[in-house]
mmCIF file of C-alpha atoms and ligand atoms in Angstrom:
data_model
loop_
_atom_site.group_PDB
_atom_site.id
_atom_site.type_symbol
_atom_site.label_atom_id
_atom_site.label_comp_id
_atom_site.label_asym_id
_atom_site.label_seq_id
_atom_site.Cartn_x
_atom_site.Cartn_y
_atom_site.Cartn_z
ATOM 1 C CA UNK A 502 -5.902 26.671 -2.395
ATOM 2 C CA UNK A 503 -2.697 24.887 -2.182
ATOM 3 C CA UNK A 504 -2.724 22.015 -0.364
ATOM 4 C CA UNK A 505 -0.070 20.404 2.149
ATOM 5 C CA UNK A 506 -0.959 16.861 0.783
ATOM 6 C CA UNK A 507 0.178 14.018 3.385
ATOM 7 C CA UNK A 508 -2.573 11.505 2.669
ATOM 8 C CA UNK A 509 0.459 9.568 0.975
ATOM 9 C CA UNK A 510 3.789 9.364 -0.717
ATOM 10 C CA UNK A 511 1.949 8.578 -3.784
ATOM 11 C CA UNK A 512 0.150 11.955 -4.197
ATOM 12 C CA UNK A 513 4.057 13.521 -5.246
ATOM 13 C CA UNK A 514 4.034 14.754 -8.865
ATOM 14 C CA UNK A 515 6.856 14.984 -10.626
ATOM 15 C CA UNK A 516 9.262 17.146 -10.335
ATOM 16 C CA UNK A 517 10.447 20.616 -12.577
ATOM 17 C CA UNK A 518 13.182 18.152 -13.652
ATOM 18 C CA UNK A 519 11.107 14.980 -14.149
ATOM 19 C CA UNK A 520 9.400 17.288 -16.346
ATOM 20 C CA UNK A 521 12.228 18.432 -18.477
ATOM 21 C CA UNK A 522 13.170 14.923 -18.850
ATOM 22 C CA UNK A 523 10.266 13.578 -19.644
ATOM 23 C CA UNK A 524 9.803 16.549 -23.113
ATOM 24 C CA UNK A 525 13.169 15.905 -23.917
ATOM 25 C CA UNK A 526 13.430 12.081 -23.837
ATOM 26 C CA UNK A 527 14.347 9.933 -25.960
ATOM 27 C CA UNK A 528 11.952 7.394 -27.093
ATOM 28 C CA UNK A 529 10.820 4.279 -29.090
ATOM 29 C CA UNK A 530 8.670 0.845 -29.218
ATOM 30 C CA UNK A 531 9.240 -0.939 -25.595
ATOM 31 C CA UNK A 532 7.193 -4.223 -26.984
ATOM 32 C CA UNK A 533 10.138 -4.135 -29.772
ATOM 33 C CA UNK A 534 12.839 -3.684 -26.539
ATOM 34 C CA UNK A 535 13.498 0.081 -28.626
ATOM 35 C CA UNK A 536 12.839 2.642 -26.325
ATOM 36 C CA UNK A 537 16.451 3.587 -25.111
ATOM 37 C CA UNK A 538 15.578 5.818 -22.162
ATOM 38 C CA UNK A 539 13.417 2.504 -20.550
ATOM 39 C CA UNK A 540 16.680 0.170 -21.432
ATOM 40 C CA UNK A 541 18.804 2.505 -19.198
ATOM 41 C CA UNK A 542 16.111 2.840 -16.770
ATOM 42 C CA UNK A 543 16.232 -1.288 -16.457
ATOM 43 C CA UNK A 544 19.852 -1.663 -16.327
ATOM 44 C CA UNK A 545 20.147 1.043 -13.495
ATOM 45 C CA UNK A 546 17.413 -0.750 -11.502
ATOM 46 C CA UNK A 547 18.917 -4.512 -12.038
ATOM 47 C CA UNK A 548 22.663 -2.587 -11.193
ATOM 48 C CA UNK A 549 21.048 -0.590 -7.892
ATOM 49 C CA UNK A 550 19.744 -4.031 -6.321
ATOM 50 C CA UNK A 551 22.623 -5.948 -7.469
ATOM 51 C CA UNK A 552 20.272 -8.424 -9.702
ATOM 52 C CA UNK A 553 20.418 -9.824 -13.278
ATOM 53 C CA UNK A 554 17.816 -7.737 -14.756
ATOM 54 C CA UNK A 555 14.638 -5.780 -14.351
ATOM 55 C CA UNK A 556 11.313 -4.873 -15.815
ATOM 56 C CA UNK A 557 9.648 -1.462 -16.088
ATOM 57 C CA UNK A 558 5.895 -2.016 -14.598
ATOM 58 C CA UNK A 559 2.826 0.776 -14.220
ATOM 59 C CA UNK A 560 2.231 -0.019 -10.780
ATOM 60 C CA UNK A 561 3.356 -1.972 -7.949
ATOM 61 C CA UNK A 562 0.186 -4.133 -7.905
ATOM 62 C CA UNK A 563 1.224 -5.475 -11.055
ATOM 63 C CA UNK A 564 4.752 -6.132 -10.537
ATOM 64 C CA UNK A 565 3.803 -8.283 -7.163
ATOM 65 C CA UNK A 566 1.186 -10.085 -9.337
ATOM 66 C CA UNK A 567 3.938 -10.991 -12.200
ATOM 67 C CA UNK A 568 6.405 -12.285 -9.715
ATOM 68 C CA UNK A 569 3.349 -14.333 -7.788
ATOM 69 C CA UNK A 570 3.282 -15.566 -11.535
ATOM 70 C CA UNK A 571 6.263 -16.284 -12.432
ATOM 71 C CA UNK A 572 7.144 -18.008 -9.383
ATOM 72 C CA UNK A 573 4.318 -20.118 -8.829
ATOM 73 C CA UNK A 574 1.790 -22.686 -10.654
ATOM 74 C CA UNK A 575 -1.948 -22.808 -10.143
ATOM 75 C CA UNK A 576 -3.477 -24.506 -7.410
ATOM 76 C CA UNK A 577 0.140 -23.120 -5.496
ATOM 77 C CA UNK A 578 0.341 -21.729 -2.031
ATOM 78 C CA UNK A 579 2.465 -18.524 -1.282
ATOM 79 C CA UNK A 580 3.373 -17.249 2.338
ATOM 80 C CA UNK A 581 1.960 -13.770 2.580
ATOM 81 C CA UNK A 582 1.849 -11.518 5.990
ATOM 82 C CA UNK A 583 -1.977 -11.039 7.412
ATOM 83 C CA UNK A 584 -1.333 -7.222 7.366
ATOM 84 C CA UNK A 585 0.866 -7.434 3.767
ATOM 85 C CA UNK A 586 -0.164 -5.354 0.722
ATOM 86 C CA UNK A 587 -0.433 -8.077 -1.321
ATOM 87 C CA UNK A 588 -2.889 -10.001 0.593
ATOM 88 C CA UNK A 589 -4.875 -7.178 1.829
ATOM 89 C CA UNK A 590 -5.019 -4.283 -1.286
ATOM 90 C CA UNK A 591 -4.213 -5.913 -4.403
ATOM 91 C CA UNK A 592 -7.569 -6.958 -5.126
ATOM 92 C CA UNK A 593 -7.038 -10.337 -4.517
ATOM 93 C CA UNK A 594 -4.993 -10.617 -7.968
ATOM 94 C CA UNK A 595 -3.202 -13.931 -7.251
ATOM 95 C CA UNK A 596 -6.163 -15.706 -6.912
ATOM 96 C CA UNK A 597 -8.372 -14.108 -9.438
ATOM 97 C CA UNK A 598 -5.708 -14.334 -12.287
ATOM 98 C CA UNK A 599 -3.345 -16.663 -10.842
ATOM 99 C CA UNK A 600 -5.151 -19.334 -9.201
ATOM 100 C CA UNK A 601 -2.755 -19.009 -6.477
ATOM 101 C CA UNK A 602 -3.534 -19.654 -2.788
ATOM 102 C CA UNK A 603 -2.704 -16.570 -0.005
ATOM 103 C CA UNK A 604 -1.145 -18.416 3.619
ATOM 104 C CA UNK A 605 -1.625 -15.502 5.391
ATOM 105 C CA UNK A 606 0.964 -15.657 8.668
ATOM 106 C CA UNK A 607 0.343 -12.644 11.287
ATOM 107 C CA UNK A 608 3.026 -10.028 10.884
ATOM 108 C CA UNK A 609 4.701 -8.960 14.386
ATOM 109 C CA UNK A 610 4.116 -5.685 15.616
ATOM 110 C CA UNK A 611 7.697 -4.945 14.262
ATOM 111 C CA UNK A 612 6.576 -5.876 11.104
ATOM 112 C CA UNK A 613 8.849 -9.709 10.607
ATOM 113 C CA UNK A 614 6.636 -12.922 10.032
ATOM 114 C CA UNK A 615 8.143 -14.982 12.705
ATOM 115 C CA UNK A 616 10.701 -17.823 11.338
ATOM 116 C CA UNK A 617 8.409 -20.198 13.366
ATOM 117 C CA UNK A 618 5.077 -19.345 11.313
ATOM 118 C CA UNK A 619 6.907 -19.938 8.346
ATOM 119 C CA UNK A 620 8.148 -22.774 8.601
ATOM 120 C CA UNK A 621 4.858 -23.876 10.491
ATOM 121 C CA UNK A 622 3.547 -22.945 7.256
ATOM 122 C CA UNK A 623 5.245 -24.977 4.839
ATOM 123 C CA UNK A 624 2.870 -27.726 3.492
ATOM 124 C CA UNK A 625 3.938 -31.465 3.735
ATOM 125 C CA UNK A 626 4.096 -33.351 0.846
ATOM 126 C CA UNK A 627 0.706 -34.682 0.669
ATOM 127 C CA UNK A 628 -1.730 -35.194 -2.144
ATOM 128 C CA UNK A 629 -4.443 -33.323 -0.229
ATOM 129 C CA UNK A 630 -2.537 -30.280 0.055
ATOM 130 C CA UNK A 631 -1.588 -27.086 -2.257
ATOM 131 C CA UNK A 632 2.289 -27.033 -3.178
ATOM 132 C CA UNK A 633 4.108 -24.256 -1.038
ATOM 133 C CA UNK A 634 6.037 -22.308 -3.734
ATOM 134 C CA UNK A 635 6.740 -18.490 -2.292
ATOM 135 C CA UNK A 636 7.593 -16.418 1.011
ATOM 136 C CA UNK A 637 6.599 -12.814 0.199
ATOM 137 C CA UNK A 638 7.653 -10.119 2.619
ATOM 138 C CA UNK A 639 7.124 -6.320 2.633
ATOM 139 C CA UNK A 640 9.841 -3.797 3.512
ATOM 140 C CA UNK A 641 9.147 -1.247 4.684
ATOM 141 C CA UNK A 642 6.002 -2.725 6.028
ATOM 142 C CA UNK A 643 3.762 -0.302 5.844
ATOM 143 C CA UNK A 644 0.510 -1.374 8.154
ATOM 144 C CA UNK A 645 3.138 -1.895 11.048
ATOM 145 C CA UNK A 646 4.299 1.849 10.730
ATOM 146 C CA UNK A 647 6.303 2.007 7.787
ATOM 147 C CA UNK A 648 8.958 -0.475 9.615
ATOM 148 C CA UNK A 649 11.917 -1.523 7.961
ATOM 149 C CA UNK A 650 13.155 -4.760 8.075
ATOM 150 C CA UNK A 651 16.605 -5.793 8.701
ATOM 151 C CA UNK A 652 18.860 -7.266 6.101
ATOM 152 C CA UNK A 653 19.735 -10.126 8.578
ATOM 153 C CA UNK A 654 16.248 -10.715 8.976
ATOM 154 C CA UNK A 655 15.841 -11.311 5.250
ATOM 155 C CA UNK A 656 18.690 -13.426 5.333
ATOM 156 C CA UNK A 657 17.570 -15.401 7.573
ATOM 157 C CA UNK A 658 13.831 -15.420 5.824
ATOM 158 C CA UNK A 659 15.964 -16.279 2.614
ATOM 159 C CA UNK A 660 17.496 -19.599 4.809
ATOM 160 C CA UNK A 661 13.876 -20.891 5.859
ATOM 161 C CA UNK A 662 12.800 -20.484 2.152
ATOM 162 C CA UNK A 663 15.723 -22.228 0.214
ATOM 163 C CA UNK A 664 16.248 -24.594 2.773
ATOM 164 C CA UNK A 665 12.907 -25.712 2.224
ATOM 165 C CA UNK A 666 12.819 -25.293 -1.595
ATOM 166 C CA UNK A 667 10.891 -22.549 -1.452
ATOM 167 C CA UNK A 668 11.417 -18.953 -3.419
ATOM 168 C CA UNK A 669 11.694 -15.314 -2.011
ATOM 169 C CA UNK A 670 9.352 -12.643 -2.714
ATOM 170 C CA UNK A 671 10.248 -8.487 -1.867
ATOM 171 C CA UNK A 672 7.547 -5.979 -1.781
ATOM 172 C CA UNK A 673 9.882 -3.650 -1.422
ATOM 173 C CA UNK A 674 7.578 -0.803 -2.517
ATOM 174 C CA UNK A 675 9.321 1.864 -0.203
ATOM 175 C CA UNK A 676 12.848 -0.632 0.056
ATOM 176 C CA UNK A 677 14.640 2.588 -0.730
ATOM 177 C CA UNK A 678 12.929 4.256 2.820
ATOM 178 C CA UNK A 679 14.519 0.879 4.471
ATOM 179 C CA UNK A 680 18.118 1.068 3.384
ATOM 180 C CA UNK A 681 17.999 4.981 4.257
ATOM 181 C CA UNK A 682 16.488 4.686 7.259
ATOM 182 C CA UNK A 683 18.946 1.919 8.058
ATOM 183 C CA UNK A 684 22.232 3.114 6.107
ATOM 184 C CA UNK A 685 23.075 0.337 4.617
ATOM 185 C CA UNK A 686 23.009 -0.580 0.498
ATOM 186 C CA UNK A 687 19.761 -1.820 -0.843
ATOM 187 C CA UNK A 688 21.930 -4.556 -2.724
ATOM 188 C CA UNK A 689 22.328 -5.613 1.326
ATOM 189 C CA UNK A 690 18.685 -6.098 1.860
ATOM 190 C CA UNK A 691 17.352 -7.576 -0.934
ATOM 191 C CA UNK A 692 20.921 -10.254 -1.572
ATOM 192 C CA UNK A 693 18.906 -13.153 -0.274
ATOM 193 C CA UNK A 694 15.448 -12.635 -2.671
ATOM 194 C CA UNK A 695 14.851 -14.088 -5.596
ATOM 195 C CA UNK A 696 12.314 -11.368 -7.170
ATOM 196 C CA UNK A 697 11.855 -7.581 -6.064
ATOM 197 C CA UNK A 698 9.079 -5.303 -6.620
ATOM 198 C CA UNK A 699 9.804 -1.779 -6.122
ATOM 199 C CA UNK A 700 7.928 1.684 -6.518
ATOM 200 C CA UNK A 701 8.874 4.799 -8.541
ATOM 201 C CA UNK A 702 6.057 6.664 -7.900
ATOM 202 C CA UNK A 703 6.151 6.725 -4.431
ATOM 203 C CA UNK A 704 8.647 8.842 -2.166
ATOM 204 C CA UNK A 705 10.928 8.355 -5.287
ATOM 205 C CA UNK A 706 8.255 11.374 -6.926
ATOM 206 C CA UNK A 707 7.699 9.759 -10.446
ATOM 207 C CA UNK A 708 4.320 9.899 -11.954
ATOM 208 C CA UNK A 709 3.946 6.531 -12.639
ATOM 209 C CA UNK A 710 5.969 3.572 -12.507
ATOM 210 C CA UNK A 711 7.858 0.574 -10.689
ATOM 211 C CA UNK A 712 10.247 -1.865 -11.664
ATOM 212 C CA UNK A 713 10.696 -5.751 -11.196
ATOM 213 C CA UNK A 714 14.230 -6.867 -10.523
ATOM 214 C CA UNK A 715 15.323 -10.897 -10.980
ATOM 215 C CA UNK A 716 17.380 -13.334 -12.950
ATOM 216 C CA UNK A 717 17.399 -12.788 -16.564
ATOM 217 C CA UNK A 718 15.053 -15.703 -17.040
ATOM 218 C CA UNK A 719 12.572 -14.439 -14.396
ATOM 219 C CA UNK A 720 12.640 -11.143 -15.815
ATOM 220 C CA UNK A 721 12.133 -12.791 -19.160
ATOM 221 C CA UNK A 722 9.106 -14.839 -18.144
ATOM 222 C CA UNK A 723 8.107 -11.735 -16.504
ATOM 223 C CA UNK A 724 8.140 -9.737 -19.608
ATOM 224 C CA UNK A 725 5.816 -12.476 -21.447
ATOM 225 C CA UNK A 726 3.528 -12.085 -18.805
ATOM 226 C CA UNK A 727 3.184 -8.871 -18.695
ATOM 227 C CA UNK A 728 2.043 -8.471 -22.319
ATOM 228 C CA UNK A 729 -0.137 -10.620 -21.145
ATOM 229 C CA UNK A 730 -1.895 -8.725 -18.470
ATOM 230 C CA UNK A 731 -1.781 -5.450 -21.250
ATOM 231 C CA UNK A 732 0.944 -4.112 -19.589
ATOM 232 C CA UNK A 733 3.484 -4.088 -22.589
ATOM 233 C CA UNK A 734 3.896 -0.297 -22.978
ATOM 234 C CA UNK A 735 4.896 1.918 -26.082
ATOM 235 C CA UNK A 736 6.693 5.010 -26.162
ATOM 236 C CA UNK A 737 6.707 4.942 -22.495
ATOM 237 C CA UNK A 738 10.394 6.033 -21.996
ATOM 238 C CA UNK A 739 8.797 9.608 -21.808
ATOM 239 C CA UNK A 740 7.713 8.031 -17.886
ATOM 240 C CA UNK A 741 10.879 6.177 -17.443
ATOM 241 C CA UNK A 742 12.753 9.243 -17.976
ATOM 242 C CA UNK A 743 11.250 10.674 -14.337
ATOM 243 C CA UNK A 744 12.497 6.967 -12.983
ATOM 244 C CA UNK A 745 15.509 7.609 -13.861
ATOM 245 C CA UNK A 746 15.982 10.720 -11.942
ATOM 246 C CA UNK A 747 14.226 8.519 -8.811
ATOM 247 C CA UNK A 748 17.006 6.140 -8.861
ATOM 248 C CA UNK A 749 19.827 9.057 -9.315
ATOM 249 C CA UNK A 750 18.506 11.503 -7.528
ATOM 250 C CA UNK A 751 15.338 10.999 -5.372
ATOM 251 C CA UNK A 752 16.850 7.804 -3.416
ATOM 252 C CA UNK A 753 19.790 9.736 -1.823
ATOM 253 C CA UNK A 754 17.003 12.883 -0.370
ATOM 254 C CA UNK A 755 14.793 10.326 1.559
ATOM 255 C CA UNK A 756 16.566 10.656 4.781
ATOM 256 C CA UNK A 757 14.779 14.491 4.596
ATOM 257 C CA UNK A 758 11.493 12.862 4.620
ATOM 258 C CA UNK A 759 12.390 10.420 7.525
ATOM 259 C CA UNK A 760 13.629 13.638 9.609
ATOM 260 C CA UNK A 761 10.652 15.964 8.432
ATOM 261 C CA UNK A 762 8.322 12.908 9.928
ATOM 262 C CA UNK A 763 10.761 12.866 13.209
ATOM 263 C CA UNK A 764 10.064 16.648 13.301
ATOM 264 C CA UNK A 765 6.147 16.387 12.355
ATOM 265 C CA UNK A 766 6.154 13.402 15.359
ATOM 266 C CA UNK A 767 7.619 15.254 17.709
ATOM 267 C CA UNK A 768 5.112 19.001 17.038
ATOM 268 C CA UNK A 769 1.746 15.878 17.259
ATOM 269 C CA UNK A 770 3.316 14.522 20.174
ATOM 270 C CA UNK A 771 3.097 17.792 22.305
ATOM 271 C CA UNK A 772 -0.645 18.116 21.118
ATOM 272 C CA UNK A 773 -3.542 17.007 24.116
ATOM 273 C CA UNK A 774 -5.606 13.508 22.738
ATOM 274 C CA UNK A 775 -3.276 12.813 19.799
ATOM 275 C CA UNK A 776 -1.114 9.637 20.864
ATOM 276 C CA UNK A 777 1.375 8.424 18.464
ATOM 277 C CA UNK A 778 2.452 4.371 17.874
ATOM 278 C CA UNK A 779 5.130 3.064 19.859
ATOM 279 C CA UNK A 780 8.392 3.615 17.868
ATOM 280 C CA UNK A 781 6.460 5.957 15.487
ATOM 281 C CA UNK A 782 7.721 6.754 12.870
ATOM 282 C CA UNK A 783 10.255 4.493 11.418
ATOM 283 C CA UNK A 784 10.185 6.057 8.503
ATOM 284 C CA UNK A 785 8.400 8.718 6.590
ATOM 285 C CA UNK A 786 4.921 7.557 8.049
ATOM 286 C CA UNK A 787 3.479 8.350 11.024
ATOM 287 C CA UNK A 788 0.721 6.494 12.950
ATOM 288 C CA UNK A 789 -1.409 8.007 15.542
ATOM 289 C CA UNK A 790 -4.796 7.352 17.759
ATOM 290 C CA UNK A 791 -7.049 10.573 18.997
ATOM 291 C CA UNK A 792 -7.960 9.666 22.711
ATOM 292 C CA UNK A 793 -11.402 9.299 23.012
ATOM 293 C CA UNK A 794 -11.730 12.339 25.417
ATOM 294 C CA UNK A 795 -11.483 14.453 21.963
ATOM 295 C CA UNK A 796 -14.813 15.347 20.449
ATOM 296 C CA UNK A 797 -13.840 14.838 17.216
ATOM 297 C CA UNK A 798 -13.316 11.588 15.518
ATOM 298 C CA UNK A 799 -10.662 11.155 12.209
ATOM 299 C CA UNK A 800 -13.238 12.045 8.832
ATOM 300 C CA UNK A 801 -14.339 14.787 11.434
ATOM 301 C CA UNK A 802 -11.049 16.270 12.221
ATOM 302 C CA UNK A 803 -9.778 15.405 8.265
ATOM 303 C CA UNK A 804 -12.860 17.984 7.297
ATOM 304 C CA UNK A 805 -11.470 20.587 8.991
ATOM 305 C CA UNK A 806 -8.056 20.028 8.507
ATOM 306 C CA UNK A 807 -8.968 20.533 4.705
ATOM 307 C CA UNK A 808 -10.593 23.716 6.133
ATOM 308 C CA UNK A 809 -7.049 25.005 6.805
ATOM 309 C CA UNK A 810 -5.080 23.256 3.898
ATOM 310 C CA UNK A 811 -4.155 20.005 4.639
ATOM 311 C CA UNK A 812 -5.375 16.893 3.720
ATOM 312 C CA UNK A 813 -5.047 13.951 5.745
ATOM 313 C CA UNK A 814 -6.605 10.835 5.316
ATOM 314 C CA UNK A 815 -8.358 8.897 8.027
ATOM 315 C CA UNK A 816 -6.685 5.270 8.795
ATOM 316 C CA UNK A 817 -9.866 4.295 10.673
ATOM 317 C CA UNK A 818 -12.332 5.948 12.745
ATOM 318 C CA UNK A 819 -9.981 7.460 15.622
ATOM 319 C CA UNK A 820 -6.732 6.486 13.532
ATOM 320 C CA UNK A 821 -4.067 8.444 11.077
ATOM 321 C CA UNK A 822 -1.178 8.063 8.765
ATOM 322 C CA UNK A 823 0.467 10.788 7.939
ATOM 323 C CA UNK A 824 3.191 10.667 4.973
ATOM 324 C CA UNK A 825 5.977 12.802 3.997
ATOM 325 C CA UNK A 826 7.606 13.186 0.867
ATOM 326 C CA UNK A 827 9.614 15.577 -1.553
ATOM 327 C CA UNK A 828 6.700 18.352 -1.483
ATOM 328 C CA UNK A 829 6.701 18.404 2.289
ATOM 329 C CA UNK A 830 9.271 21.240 3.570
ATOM 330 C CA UNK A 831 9.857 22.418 7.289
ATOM 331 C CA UNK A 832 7.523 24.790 6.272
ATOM 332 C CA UNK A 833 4.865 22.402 5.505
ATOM 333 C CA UNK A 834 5.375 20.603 8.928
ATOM 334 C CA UNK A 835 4.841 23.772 10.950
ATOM 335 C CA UNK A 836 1.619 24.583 9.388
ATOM 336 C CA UNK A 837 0.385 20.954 9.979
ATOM 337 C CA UNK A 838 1.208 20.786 13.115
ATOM 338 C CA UNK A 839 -0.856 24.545 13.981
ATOM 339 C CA UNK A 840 -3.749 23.271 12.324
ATOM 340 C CA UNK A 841 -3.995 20.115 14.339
ATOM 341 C CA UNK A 842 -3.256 22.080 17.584
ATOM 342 C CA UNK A 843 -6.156 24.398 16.268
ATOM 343 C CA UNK A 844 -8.920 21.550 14.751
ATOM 344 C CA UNK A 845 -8.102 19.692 18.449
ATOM 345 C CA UNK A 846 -8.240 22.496 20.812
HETATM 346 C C1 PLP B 1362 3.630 -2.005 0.366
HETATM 347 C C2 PLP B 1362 2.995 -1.758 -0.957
HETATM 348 N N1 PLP B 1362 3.117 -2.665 -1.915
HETATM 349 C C3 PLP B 1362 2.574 -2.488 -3.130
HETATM 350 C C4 PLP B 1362 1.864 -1.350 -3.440
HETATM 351 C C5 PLP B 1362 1.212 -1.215 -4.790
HETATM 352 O O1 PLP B 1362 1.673 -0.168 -5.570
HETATM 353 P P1 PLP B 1362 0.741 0.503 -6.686
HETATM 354 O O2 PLP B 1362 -0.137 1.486 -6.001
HETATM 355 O O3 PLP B 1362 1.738 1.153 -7.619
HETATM 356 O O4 PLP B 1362 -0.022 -0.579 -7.371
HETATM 357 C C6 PLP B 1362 1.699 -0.360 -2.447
HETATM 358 C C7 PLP B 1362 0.927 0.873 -2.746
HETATM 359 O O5 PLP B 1362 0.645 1.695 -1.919
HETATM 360 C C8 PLP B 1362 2.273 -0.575 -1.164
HETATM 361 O O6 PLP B 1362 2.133 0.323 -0.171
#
């Protein structure tokens, strides 16, 4: 059966001209700085978000850890949000490998860390206490809805930081969702961060991939640690290929996946016992609750939405989010929204 996937924007394979690209690129040694197609891919990244340079990465996990590492020293302290990717689903990375200390500060329901917890946060000088190095933020957030964040919040994030000598951090995993969403240049919303992690493989449709974008001598020291961690690649331009169509192509189409979640929102919405987040969605995810007057709980209702060709995967035990990407169509979104009506009637 084919499936209607929208467990994530991470299940998108490529597409038929990722593909093409990726048998007809050109390739060589990365560790030797050789492989042309991953030079262009770096220079287009470091040129989209306005930065020095930029580093080609497997996965977003690792790109956050490198920066973490770059930016700080063992025995360091970095301000994280409670509900951030980085302190909840990266394995706990900085600490294992870094030595590096999470602060976690509770993210608002719209996603910000207050300006207050941060700075709340921020260690005196004090030879009982770890150094405060790093503020790392997530846009979009996802755990708050997939909410972006403004770039005059960042700016003003970027203010508390360097005021207080202090470094900015961007997960900006989906930061392409946040500037469409918003209409404004992603150069805009990451200007006041010092590092930037952001995702190919993710609404952008790429197989595999994310990129790392700094000052040259970050991305340098970023490049010696990621040999480190086994993440020097070969002939791996035949994946940056695909990432270069995501930064051409697949970032100017995500306002389709915003509208196809609008449209998916609005079909759940009419449903009996499905009751969506305030504001939801923000962007291409969608957060719901089932009312507890339905039978069924989430694994229940994800079995036999399978049943009928979708897969959707349980946020807790009454909870969703639902994702849309590139393989979503209006189509798609129909037939979702029938099944639901159908699993919950
Ligand atoms: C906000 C955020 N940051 C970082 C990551 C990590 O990316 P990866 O799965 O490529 O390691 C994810 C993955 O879902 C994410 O949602």
């Amino acid at each position: 059966m084919e499936y209607i996937d929208l467990r994530s924007d991470t299940v998108t394979k490529p597409t038929p001209e990722m593909r093409e690209a990726m048998v007809e690129a050109e390739v060589g040694d990365d560790v030797y700085r050789d492989d042309p197609t991953v030079n262009k891919l770096e220079a287009l990244a470091a040129e989209k978000l306005g930065k020095e340079a930029s580093i080609f990465i497997p996965s977003g996990t690792m790109g956050n850890l490198l920066a973490l590492l770059v930016h700080c020293q063992r025995g360091d302290e970095v301000i994280v949000g409670s509900k951030s990717h980085i302190y909840l689903n990266e394995a706990g990375g900085m600490s294992a490998l870094g030595g590096i200390q999470p602060c976690p500060v509770p993210n608002q329901k719209d996603g910000r860390l207050a300006l207050g917890d941060i700075l709340a946060s921020i260690r005196s000088e004090d030879v009982h206490h770890p150094i405060t190095r790093l503020v790392c933020i997530e846009n979009t957030q996802n755990i708050c809805g997939g909410v972006p964040l403004t770039a005059e919040y960042t700016r003003q994030v970027g203010e508390v930081a360097h005021k207080n000598g202090l470094a900015l951090h961007v997960d900006g995993a989906r930061i392409f969702n946040a500037a469409a969403a918003q209409n404004v240049d992603v150069k805009e919303l990451v200007a006041p961060a010092d590092s930037v992690m952001f995702c190919l493989s993710k609404g952008l449709a790429s197989p595999i991939g994310s990129m790392l974008v700094g000052t040259d001598k970050f991305i340098a020291r970023a490049r010696h640690l990621r040999k480190m961690l086994g993440g020097g690649m070969r002939q791996v331009g035949v994946i940056a290929s695909a990432g270069i169509i995501s930064l051409e192509k697949m970032t100017i189409r995500l306002g389709d996946d915003h509208a196809r979640a609008k449209k998916l929102a609005d079909g759940l919405r009419q449903i009996d016992g499905i009751v969506l987040d305030d504001g939801s969605p923000y962007t291409n995810m969608i957060y719901f609750t089932l009312a507890d007057s339905l039978p069924l709980n989430a694994p229940q209702t994800a079995d036999k939405m399978k049943e009928l060709g979708v897969l959707v995967d349980p946020d807790a035990w009454r909870r969703f989010r639902l994702v849309t990407h590139y393989w979503v169509d209006d189509a798609a979104v129909e037939k979702t929204v029938s099944a639901f009506k159908k699993v919950l009637s």
